[in-house]
Amino acid sequence: MAPALAWLTALMVVPCALVLTLAFFRRGIYGGIEYTVTLENFGLVFDPLYARIFLKSAYIAGTATGIAVIIGYAAAYAIAAAPRRLQPVFLFFAVLPFWSNYLIRTYAWIVLLNREGLITQLLRWVGYTGEPPSMLYTEGAVIAGLVYNYLPFVILACYAPLSRLNPELGEASRDLGASSVTTFRRIILPLTVPGIAAGAVFVFVLSIGNFVTPALLGGGRFQMIGNLVYDQFLTVNDWPFGAALAIALIAVMLLVLMAQSQFADRAAGRTIEARGGADG
Amino acid sequence: MNEPRTLLSIDRVSKSFGRVKAVEDISLDIRENEFFALLGPSGCGKTTLLRMLAGFEPPSDGRILLDGRDITRTPPNKRPVNLMFQSYALFPHMSVRANVSYGLEMERLPAKEIRSRVDAILTTTELVSFADRKPEQLSGGQRQRVALARALVKRPRLLLLDEPLGALDKKLRGAMQLELKRLQNEVGITFVIVTHDQEESLVMADRIAVLKDGRLLQCDAPRAVYEHPCDRFVADFIGVTNFLQGKATADGVLTSNGVKIAGKVPNMLSPGVATVAAVRPERIRLFPSPETANRVAGTVEALAYQGLDLQLHVRTPLSDKPFLVRVTADAVDRQPVSAGDQVELGWDAADVRIYAD
Amino acid sequence: MNEPRTLLSIDRVSKSFGRVKAVEDISLDIRENEFFALLGPSGCGKTTLLRMLAGFEPPSDGRILLDGRDITRTPPNKRPVNLMFQSYALFPHMSVRANVSYGLEMERLPAKEIRSRVDAILTTTELVSFADRKPEQLSGGQRQRVALARALVKRPRLLLLDEPLGALDKKLRGAMQLELKRLQNEVGITFVIVTHDQEESLVMADRIAVLKDGRLLQCDAPRAVYEHPCDRFVADFIGVTNFLQGKATADGVLTSNGVKIAGKVPNMLSPGVATVAAVRPERIRLFPSPETANRVAGTVEALAYQGLDLQLHVRTPLSDKPFLVRVTADAVDRQPVSAGDQVELGWDAADVRIYAD
Amino acid sequence: ADLVVSNWDGYMAPDAMEAFKTATGVSGEVVVHATNEEIMGKLVASGGKGYDVIFVSSPFAEVLNKLGLTEPMDHAKIPNLANLYPEATKLPHDVGNSFSVPYTWGTTGLCYRSDLVKEAPTSWNDLLVPSDDLMGKTTMLATDRWLLAAGQLDKGFSVNETDPAKLAEVKDLLISAKKNLLAYDDTTFYSKLVSGEALMVQAWDGWCNYGIAEKPEIKYVIPKEGSDLWVDTMVVMKASQNKDAAFKFINFMLDAKNHAWAAQNIDYKVPNKPAMESLPADFLAKFPNMAMPVADLVKFEQLRDVGNAQRDYAKIVSEIKAAQ
Amino acid sequence: MAERSPGTRRALWLVLTLVFAFLYIPIAVLVALSFNNAGLPTAWSGFSLKWYASLAGNSAILSAGLNTLIVGLISTTIATLLGTLLAIGVEMRRQFGKGLEALIFAPMIIPDIVLAIALLSFFSMLNVTMGLQTIIVAHVVFNLAFVCSVVRARLKNFDWSIVEASADLGASAITTFRRVTLPVILPAVVAGALLAFTLSVDEFIIAFFTAGAGKASTTLPIQIYSMIRFGITPEINALATIVMAVSVVALTLSQRLNREVIGQ
Ligand SMILES: Nc1ncnc2c1ncn2[C@@H]1O[C@H](COP(=O)(O)OP(=O)(O)OP(=O)(O)O)[C@@H](O)[C@H]1O
Ligand SMILES: Nc1ncnc2c1ncn2[C@@H]1O[C@H](COP(=O)(O)OP(=O)(O)OP(=O)(O)O)[C@@H](O)[C@H]1O
Ligand SMILES: NCCCCNCCCN
Ligand SMILES: [Mg+2]
Ligand SMILES: [Mg+2]
């Protein structure tokens, strides 16, 4: 534990703190830093524009998260139910596509989905003559792209707690008269909420910081919130404001995540001051 | 009483795990409203049998009938049968109350009824003050009681209890035994209980089945099993017994060193066959009257104080092992014996059981 | 024997979980090579106490000394103490053999020695044929034996056993008890054992401590605890007792309905104080001689066959509850009683214990 | 290596470094960056340590210079500066090539499928307010300055306009144009033209040429309102430990033959007179915009660093992206 | 223990089939394009191995591929180790303030660009030589958090008494970790490692900023993102195809090896 914390402190806390304190200064005219202390950057953060972008990207990331969690959980469940020796193989094949490159995968989707793409050609081949469906450069395409790319992360995260769930708990529930659906809802699901929560966090944070998928599959029609910070640092060269935006973003996400983690703990039945030795 | 109705029929059921045969060809009828105990050494297949009755484990062979209906493939939640797990299987994310309510919620009972039934069973199991705790915050015995309460509160037709009271102290166990009996009589639940507490099974059960290596050896009323074990294993397994090896004669056993033990020899044992005579320690009297059929002199080797009684270890010429004799502390107070004393032991021919060896 | 040396001192130890006080201000000395039993109702703090001795739970207060050295903060792996867990805590990914070898491997013993010691203990615990199975492929009792074997094989200075035999049948339990005694004598291990089996603790333990609600009530030799319980709770908890309520007099108790019970009144109970007299069922004689100090007539309400003995429930004018009387089956054979019979009961003044109520 | 050059991928001959080594004995390596913004960020954060020569577009070169990260060009060490068109030595962002040397230059205009559009476009308006047959079949560049430039030029404003009122007008125009667009795209727009997915796109001239190479029906036009003059430049980092080698390298790139390679293989105009004059006629015929007279080209206004107004630009882009 | 009904089994297989179809359809396109004669992903124009040939001659891509593998493997190893230990530390005694919780979540939510710039500024402040080592160190920062999350999800339902049992039997904390905790949570650790590796081999911004100036620390994403100006050539598809094929072969071999060495 100590080495990990040391690593984080030396290589995340200190460097990021250095950069983020820039939020209290001012952009120099040529994009450098003017070292006069000010809070004006934080004032700018409250422009409704940013709230709108935040909400929009949270909505897109949230939808992608929801879909990815449902599909990913189902897949993880099926993998965990497969014979023990096949499970690592399934996991491996679930991530294998993602060792190719993000851009190439995204291009493959473009090849499939664009108006003159494979799907359209397939439709034409079976005799469809109308206007080709427009599947690209929409919110839906972005969500699909995010779901696709982050699905394996959900599978991995959900598989973790599913892999060694005490089967007797499910049996006890069935025995007490619960249908398999109820057993799932009231026993299995709550006990695996930590995995779902972790997977959801992955999809959400990766989506909200993503810039390739909105640009390529969304036709650049909207930005994710992560892009905004990127632009401040690299396009505008306004590090102070970028830092302020980043701080706001981190703060909001931290609040959400900590609420989530508490919820996951509660759902899994963990209590403070509890000790080991629970059955299972 | 009317002829008892059969509630559950176990019909030539077997179960294997790979090469391990956990249950082999067991047939049994459990009667309506009966208190049925499953006994047998560790690993003999008791849990496996209960799991098949509850519907978790499909038998490798055979059928299970409830009220004459084949339920071999009926899923657990469709059976009016509940199992209390040996390992409890409490829901770790739910409070004690939630664990206990769960089964009633599944029946969609009105919240008020659930509440009152749960309150009642929590009171009986002395768990009221723990109602809001999570299982991991409980002691071993408290967990066991939650598992028990969770099963009892459902009041199913047939309740399967896998060592329900093992982690409880004697007092609490007594109270729980009373509660089980009450449910049997008042609610009319049929019980199948696995226990390692022989006294428990002898006192509580209407019938006892003794299993060994996955097979059924004997199924009978407790007193019958205790007094007339069907074979040497059962005699040894239930209670304490002195065994004397020898050969069958017409009216008893001739031990290897030439002493004759009087007793009734079963027909199937022809004279000369290797046999074993069994006598319970409590059937043996110190300083018997001269008419007593079997008498032997010996030396007291040890006295073990057992709270209620004394167990004497008496060295006799009958066998290499000391003879066990059980006397009340009270009797010893009146006629003291101590280690080294010469004593005479005696027992009636009717108290001798004779088995093939 | 020399004056026994103290191995472990528990010095005013307390432990709270949040608002729950699991152990409160317990002081105890465990002697070298002693077999020490912890008794107490479910949830009284036995496991918590053992966990503190093993080093898993830092006491909220107090100290633990081993050989006079303060080990309160010593980590578990640095203590010559082993705990067998009530919930077994078997390593799920290891075979039975690997589970049992583990502790010896930690000591870096030569592979050959490990192998032979493990083989020996697997034989003793009748696990040889399961050596290659994983815990999940074992029955409840088999798992318990693995946990036991894993603790025993280490032969630590001090072995803490939290209900080590609860899931075993009587025969196997007997064999394991012998093995524990053998280890105590031959290897010189000191045992602290939690058990709910009173007979077990009475037979095996050199001393017994009775806990209640986290507090120590009595600590003494088994016979002393059984014969002279320090208070009503202990008398009630250990064994079976008839209680008779009333007021203290100079030489006994006057029950509410005016019957005098002769017995020795402790000094601290001044006459007139509410008291309770306790008599063990096995101390009561049927048809006592006229000199017997306490005598009462009654009607037999029920006879409970208990395998070895008969327990009579006798309705007497002494109290609302039936009087329990324990007689041997043999005695009843000679002088039959049945329900409805009028009987006379009697017991000596020396058999009466008197407590504040 | 003695020399580290950071360039866009494929923006110079693959064997240029080997040839440079043969010519000068200096060994070096080329690393790639994806965008101006990213290499800028990296140089600013690190002070440019480790890099010698950087290829960036002119506004970024300008900022690097203002931040003091660039080394003044030692003209004595770059004799091939003489190959530059005179106009290329007087570019407004760096008159006299004091800290940067232009590598390529060109225009931003409309690239379209002449076979599929009803009428050839002539105005930025044809993109911003497209005819019905172009609805959903046009793209604009995604990069802030060029995206705004389309609106600024259409409105007749400077491409470096900072007046908030005028910028607001541009913003409204671009927001209203958004609903007709297929996408914002500054990397693959030409392949969208090739496949027919898009029929008209805002494009850099050279990049349109990639489309033309695949499909001759693709044409490039500078709208009547004009274009910007974009210039990609080479700069030498002040932190460079190999400045002599760096100047040698720039000199090498300005060699007529080498520079001609760039023109001919990446289909961008280069500000190198002998190089341009060496281009074969059929090449120029195939890519008419390559033959654009330098005098016409330099009439257009260059994108300049706009200082703190850059914030407003970025915010406008954000607002456009956030609009429905 | 108990078996599943055939209906349930069929449903589970259906789920797997559908999910894997979804995952592999674009991959099929990607692989097909690597054999496409034409460079533009517009239409099929005949089978060709020419992209594999040109890949073989493209030292920049090959060395970038190797660098990526190195960064991926090393950063995954370190992050898996540290992240797992961190998860165990945090879950074993859950008596931590919000501060620690925030510290653990932070690497996941700090915008990439902030971490990238922060690390670069920090490294150059300290005059650290940039190269693969700095990319690795940077990737560990966020990967550690991801691994920690996955492992923590598993540890929420972990029976800690076996850890106590191990300590009780005389094992040091390290031995307990190696012989008890790790094997039991291994599926989750493997899941975390796969996740970390996947993130690392695809990461661009942080790698770009923390890379040294030079080919020696150019990773594949850096290379590929910069190639996007000309559209992605099928060379990259060929490389991706090879990467996946090699991975499958490696897995098959290791599985076979496992079975032969360990038996079963
Ligand atoms: N983590 C916890 N949080 C709150 N209370 C606890 C916790 N662990 C134990 N307790 C309580 O402390 C008391 C003592 O528990 P302990 O496990 O020591 O009992 P025990 O004597 O071993 O009982 P049993 O015989 O049932 O195993 C119990 O009332 C139990 O509910
Ligand atoms: N999954 C399994 N794989 C292999 N063998 C098993 C499995 N489950 C149980 N067994 C074996 O089947 C036999 C019967 O087990 P079961 O649990 O029914 O015993 P039990 O009578 O309940 O014993 P106990 O009193 O110890 O709980 C045992 O020998 C056990 O080892
Ligand atoms: N955002 C990157 C834009 C690249 C600019 N290039 C200018 C024209 C083509 N070289
Ligand atoms: Mg069992
Ligand atoms: Mg306990």
PDB file of N, CA, C and O in Angstrom, chain B residues 122-162:
ATOM      1  N   LEU B 122     -37.854 -13.719  15.832  1.00  0.00           N
ATOM      2  CA  LEU B 122     -36.647 -13.109  16.390  1.00  0.00           C
ATOM      3  C   LEU B 122     -36.674 -13.191  17.911  1.00  0.00           C
ATOM      4  O   LEU B 122     -35.651 -13.393  18.560  1.00  0.00           O
ATOM      5  N   THR B 123     -37.850 -13.057  18.464  1.00  0.00           N
ATOM      6  CA  THR B 123     -37.972 -13.186  19.912  1.00  0.00           C
ATOM      7  C   THR B 123     -37.627 -14.613  20.338  1.00  0.00           C
ATOM      8  O   THR B 123     -36.818 -14.834  21.237  1.00  0.00           O
ATOM      9  N   THR B 124     -38.218 -15.567  19.660  1.00  0.00           N
ATOM     10  CA  THR B 124     -37.962 -16.965  20.006  1.00  0.00           C
ATOM     11  C   THR B 124     -36.478 -17.294  19.923  1.00  0.00           C
ATOM     12  O   THR B 124     -35.943 -18.014  20.749  1.00  0.00           O
ATOM     13  N   THR B 125     -35.824 -16.796  18.905  1.00  0.00           N
ATOM     14  CA  THR B 125     -34.420 -17.147  18.715  1.00  0.00           C
ATOM     15  C   THR B 125     -33.494 -16.158  19.440  1.00  0.00           C
ATOM     16  O   THR B 125     -32.289 -16.161  19.210  1.00  0.00           O
ATOM     17  N   GLU B 126     -34.077 -15.318  20.264  1.00  0.00           N
ATOM     18  CA  GLU B 126     -33.304 -14.354  21.060  1.00  0.00           C
ATOM     19  C   GLU B 126     -32.403 -13.489  20.202  1.00  0.00           C
ATOM     20  O   GLU B 126     -31.221 -13.314  20.484  1.00  0.00           O
ATOM     21  N   LEU B 127     -32.986 -12.978  19.134  1.00  0.00           N
ATOM     22  CA  LEU B 127     -32.197 -12.157  18.209  1.00  0.00           C
ATOM     23  C   LEU B 127     -32.716 -10.729  18.125  1.00  0.00           C
ATOM     24  O   LEU B 127     -32.208  -9.944  17.330  1.00  0.00           O
ATOM     25  N   VAL B 128     -33.710 -10.398  18.947  1.00  0.00           N
ATOM     26  CA  VAL B 128     -34.346  -9.104  18.787  1.00  0.00           C
ATOM     27  C   VAL B 128     -33.334  -7.963  18.819  1.00  0.00           C
ATOM     28  O   VAL B 128     -33.357  -7.071  17.972  1.00  0.00           O
ATOM     29  N   SER B 129     -32.392  -8.044  19.728  1.00  0.00           N
ATOM     30  CA  SER B 129     -31.484  -6.895  19.840  1.00  0.00           C
ATOM     31  C   SER B 129     -30.446  -6.865  18.721  1.00  0.00           C
ATOM     32  O   SER B 129     -29.668  -5.922  18.619  1.00  0.00           O
ATOM     33  N   PHE B 130     -30.434  -7.903  17.882  1.00  0.00           N
ATOM     34  CA  PHE B 130     -29.472  -7.901  16.776  1.00  0.00           C
ATOM     35  C   PHE B 130     -30.128  -7.649  15.431  1.00  0.00           C
ATOM     36  O   PHE B 130     -29.494  -7.766  14.393  1.00  0.00           O
ATOM     37  N   ALA B 131     -31.424  -7.315  15.479  1.00  0.00           N
ATOM     38  CA  ALA B 131     -32.203  -7.258  14.244  1.00  0.00           C
ATOM     39  C   ALA B 131     -31.560  -6.379  13.172  1.00  0.00           C
ATOM     40  O   ALA B 131     -31.680  -6.660  11.987  1.00  0.00           O
ATOM     41  N   ASP B 132     -30.870  -5.343  13.591  1.00  0.00           N
ATOM     42  CA  ASP B 132     -30.347  -4.426  12.576  1.00  0.00           C
ATOM     43  C   ASP B 132     -28.894  -4.682  12.229  1.00  0.00           C
ATOM     44  O   ASP B 132     -28.312  -3.956  11.436  1.00  0.00           O
ATOM     45  N   ARG B 133     -28.309  -5.696  12.820  1.00  0.00           N
ATOM     46  CA  ARG B 133     -26.916  -5.980  12.497  1.00  0.00           C
ATOM     47  C   ARG B 133     -26.793  -6.752  11.190  1.00  0.00           C
ATOM     48  O   ARG B 133     -27.696  -7.454  10.776  1.00  0.00           O
ATOM     49  N   LYS B 134     -25.611  -6.638  10.591  1.00  0.00           N
ATOM     50  CA  LYS B 134     -25.278  -7.466   9.441  1.00  0.00           C
ATOM     51  C   LYS B 134     -24.678  -8.780   9.950  1.00  0.00           C
ATOM     52  O   LYS B 134     -24.069  -8.794  11.026  1.00  0.00           O
ATOM     53  N   PRO B 135     -24.805  -9.837   9.181  1.00  0.00           N
ATOM     54  CA  PRO B 135     -24.281 -11.132   9.643  1.00  0.00           C
ATOM     55  C   PRO B 135     -22.833 -11.064  10.128  1.00  0.00           C
ATOM     56  O   PRO B 135     -22.484 -11.713  11.102  1.00  0.00           O
ATOM     57  N   GLU B 136     -21.994 -10.291   9.458  1.00  0.00           N
ATOM     58  CA  GLU B 136     -20.586 -10.307   9.856  1.00  0.00           C
ATOM     59  C   GLU B 136     -20.366  -9.672  11.225  1.00  0.00           C
ATOM     60  O   GLU B 136     -19.280  -9.770  11.774  1.00  0.00           O
ATOM     61  N   GLN B 137     -21.393  -9.033  11.757  1.00  0.00           N
ATOM     62  CA  GLN B 137     -21.252  -8.454  13.088  1.00  0.00           C
ATOM     63  C   GLN B 137     -21.788  -9.369  14.171  1.00  0.00           C
ATOM     64  O   GLN B 137     -22.026  -8.938  15.289  1.00  0.00           O
ATOM     65  N   LEU B 138     -22.046 -10.609  13.811  1.00  0.00           N
ATOM     66  CA  LEU B 138     -22.634 -11.530  14.775  1.00  0.00           C
ATOM     67  C   LEU B 138     -21.637 -12.602  15.187  1.00  0.00           C
ATOM     68  O   LEU B 138     -20.703 -12.919  14.457  1.00  0.00           O
ATOM     69  N   SER B 139     -21.899 -13.191  16.320  1.00  0.00           N
ATOM     70  CA  SER B 139     -21.102 -14.337  16.745  1.00  0.00           C
ATOM     71  C   SER B 139     -21.588 -15.570  15.998  1.00  0.00           C
ATOM     72  O   SER B 139     -22.627 -15.549  15.338  1.00  0.00           O
ATOM     73  N   GLY B 140     -20.804 -16.644  16.094  1.00  0.00           N
ATOM     74  CA  GLY B 140     -21.137 -17.876  15.390  1.00  0.00           C
ATOM     75  C   GLY B 140     -22.542 -18.375  15.725  1.00  0.00           C
ATOM     76  O   GLY B 140     -23.336 -18.702  14.840  1.00  0.00           O
ATOM     77  N   GLY B 141     -22.834 -18.418  17.007  1.00  0.00           N
ATOM     78  CA  GLY B 141     -24.137 -18.929  17.420  1.00  0.00           C
ATOM     79  C   GLY B 141     -25.266 -18.009  16.984  1.00  0.00           C
ATOM     80  O   GLY B 141     -26.361 -18.472  16.634  1.00  0.00           O
ATOM     81  N   GLN B 142     -24.993 -16.724  17.002  1.00  0.00           N
ATOM     82  CA  GLN B 142     -26.014 -15.780  16.547  1.00  0.00           C
ATOM     83  C   GLN B 142     -26.304 -15.974  15.062  1.00  0.00           C
ATOM     84  O   GLN B 142     -27.452 -15.951  14.626  1.00  0.00           O
ATOM     85  N   ARG B 143     -25.254 -16.217  14.294  1.00  0.00           N
ATOM     86  CA  ARG B 143     -25.465 -16.469  12.866  1.00  0.00           C
ATOM     87  C   ARG B 143     -26.310 -17.706  12.665  1.00  0.00           C
ATOM     88  O   ARG B 143     -27.217 -17.740  11.833  1.00  0.00           O
ATOM     89  N   GLN B 144     -25.978 -18.732  13.427  1.00  0.00           N
ATOM     90  CA  GLN B 144     -26.740 -19.958  13.268  1.00  0.00           C
ATOM     91  C   GLN B 144     -28.215 -19.719  13.583  1.00  0.00           C
ATOM     92  O   GLN B 144     -29.097 -20.224  12.898  1.00  0.00           O
ATOM     93  N   ARG B 145     -28.463 -18.896  14.596  1.00  0.00           N
ATOM     94  CA  ARG B 145     -29.858 -18.635  14.924  1.00  0.00           C
ATOM     95  C   ARG B 145     -30.569 -17.854  13.829  1.00  0.00           C
ATOM     96  O   ARG B 145     -31.757 -18.036  13.592  1.00  0.00           O
ATOM     97  N   VAL B 146     -29.828 -16.957  13.174  1.00  0.00           N
ATOM     98  CA  VAL B 146     -30.456 -16.228  12.063  1.00  0.00           C
ATOM     99  C   VAL B 146     -30.855 -17.217  10.965  1.00  0.00           C
ATOM    100  O   VAL B 146     -31.956 -17.161  10.422  1.00  0.00           O
ATOM    101  N   ALA B 147     -29.940 -18.138  10.675  1.00  0.00           N
ATOM    102  CA  ALA B 147     -30.247 -19.134   9.643  1.00  0.00           C
ATOM    103  C   ALA B 147     -31.475 -19.948  10.055  1.00  0.00           C
ATOM    104  O   ALA B 147     -32.360 -20.232   9.239  1.00  0.00           O
ATOM    105  N   LEU B 148     -31.526 -20.280  11.315  1.00  0.00           N
ATOM    106  CA  LEU B 148     -32.650 -21.060  11.806  1.00  0.00           C
ATOM    107  C   LEU B 148     -33.944 -20.249  11.703  1.00  0.00           C
ATOM    108  O   LEU B 148     -34.960 -20.729  11.182  1.00  0.00           O
ATOM    109  N   ALA B 149     -33.875 -19.003  12.158  1.00  0.00           N
ATOM    110  CA  ALA B 149     -35.058 -18.150  12.121  1.00  0.00           C
ATOM    111  C   ALA B 149     -35.528 -17.969  10.682  1.00  0.00           C
ATOM    112  O   ALA B 149     -36.729 -18.014  10.396  1.00  0.00           O
ATOM    113  N   ARG B 150     -34.596 -17.806   9.778  1.00  0.00           N
ATOM    114  CA  ARG B 150     -34.951 -17.578   8.381  1.00  0.00           C
ATOM    115  C   ARG B 150     -35.689 -18.777   7.806  1.00  0.00           C
ATOM    116  O   ARG B 150     -36.599 -18.621   6.982  1.00  0.00           O
ATOM    117  N   ALA B 151     -35.282 -19.964   8.223  1.00  0.00           N
ATOM    118  CA  ALA B 151     -35.961 -21.161   7.718  1.00  0.00           C
ATOM    119  C   ALA B 151     -37.303 -21.359   8.428  1.00  0.00           C
ATOM    120  O   ALA B 151     -38.311 -21.655   7.801  1.00  0.00           O
ATOM    121  N   LEU B 152     -37.314 -21.164   9.738  1.00  0.00           N
ATOM    122  CA  LEU B 152     -38.534 -21.437  10.505  1.00  0.00           C
ATOM    123  C   LEU B 152     -39.676 -20.501  10.136  1.00  0.00           C
ATOM    124  O   LEU B 152     -40.832 -20.914  10.076  1.00  0.00           O
ATOM    125  N   VAL B 153     -39.321 -19.256   9.903  1.00  0.00           N
ATOM    126  CA  VAL B 153     -40.374 -18.257   9.724  1.00  0.00           C
ATOM    127  C   VAL B 153     -41.246 -18.560   8.504  1.00  0.00           C
ATOM    128  O   VAL B 153     -42.388 -18.135   8.422  1.00  0.00           O
ATOM    129  N   LYS B 154     -40.703 -19.326   7.585  1.00  0.00           N
ATOM    130  CA  LYS B 154     -41.462 -19.662   6.376  1.00  0.00           C
ATOM    131  C   LYS B 154     -42.571 -20.679   6.639  1.00  0.00           C
ATOM    132  O   LYS B 154     -43.526 -20.789   5.864  1.00  0.00           O
ATOM    133  N   ARG B 155     -42.448 -21.453   7.691  1.00  0.00           N
ATOM    134  CA  ARG B 155     -43.420 -22.503   8.000  1.00  0.00           C
ATOM    135  C   ARG B 155     -43.786 -23.344   6.780  1.00  0.00           C
ATOM    136  O   ARG B 155     -44.952 -23.394   6.376  1.00  0.00           O
ATOM    137  N   PRO B 156     -42.803 -23.976   6.195  1.00  0.00           N
ATOM    138  CA  PRO B 156     -43.091 -24.760   4.992  1.00  0.00           C
ATOM    139  C   PRO B 156     -43.713 -26.099   5.375  1.00  0.00           C
ATOM    140  O   PRO B 156     -43.779 -26.445   6.557  1.00  0.00           O
ATOM    141  N   ARG B 157     -44.165 -26.831   4.400  1.00  0.00           N
ATOM    142  CA  ARG B 157     -44.665 -28.179   4.672  1.00  0.00           C
ATOM    143  C   ARG B 157     -43.554 -29.023   5.274  1.00  0.00           C
ATOM    144  O   ARG B 157     -43.760 -29.745   6.238  1.00  0.00           O
ATOM    145  N   LEU B 158     -42.390 -28.906   4.653  1.00  0.00           N
ATOM    146  CA  LEU B 158     -41.275 -29.752   5.059  1.00  0.00           C
ATOM    147  C   LEU B 158     -40.068 -28.862   5.307  1.00  0.00           C
ATOM    148  O   LEU B 158     -39.685 -28.064   4.459  1.00  0.00           O
ATOM    149  N   LEU B 159     -39.507 -29.004   6.485  1.00  0.00           N
ATOM    150  CA  LEU B 159     -38.368 -28.177   6.828  1.00  0.00           C
ATOM    151  C   LEU B 159     -37.148 -29.074   7.020  1.00  0.00           C
ATOM    152  O   LEU B 159     -37.188 -30.024   7.799  1.00  0.00           O
ATOM    153  N   LEU B 160     -36.105 -28.754   6.267  1.00  0.00           N
ATOM    154  CA  LEU B 160     -34.882 -29.543   6.345  1.00  0.00           C
ATOM    155  C   LEU B 160     -33.859 -28.740   7.139  1.00  0.00           C
ATOM    156  O   LEU B 160     -33.530 -27.613   6.770  1.00  0.00           O
ATOM    157  N   LEU B 161     -33.378 -29.288   8.219  1.00  0.00           N
ATOM    158  CA  LEU B 161     -32.443 -28.546   9.062  1.00  0.00           C
ATOM    159  C   LEU B 161     -31.122 -29.296   9.126  1.00  0.00           C
ATOM    160  O   LEU B 161     -31.065 -30.424   9.601  1.00  0.00           O
ATOM    161  N   ASP B 162     -30.075 -28.638   8.616  1.00  0.00           N
ATOM    162  CA  ASP B 162     -28.774 -29.296   8.563  1.00  0.00           C
ATOM    163  C   ASP B 162     -27.944 -28.815   9.749  1.00  0.00           C
ATOM    164  O   ASP B 162     -27.332 -27.759   9.712  1.00  0.00           O
TER     165      ASP B 162
END
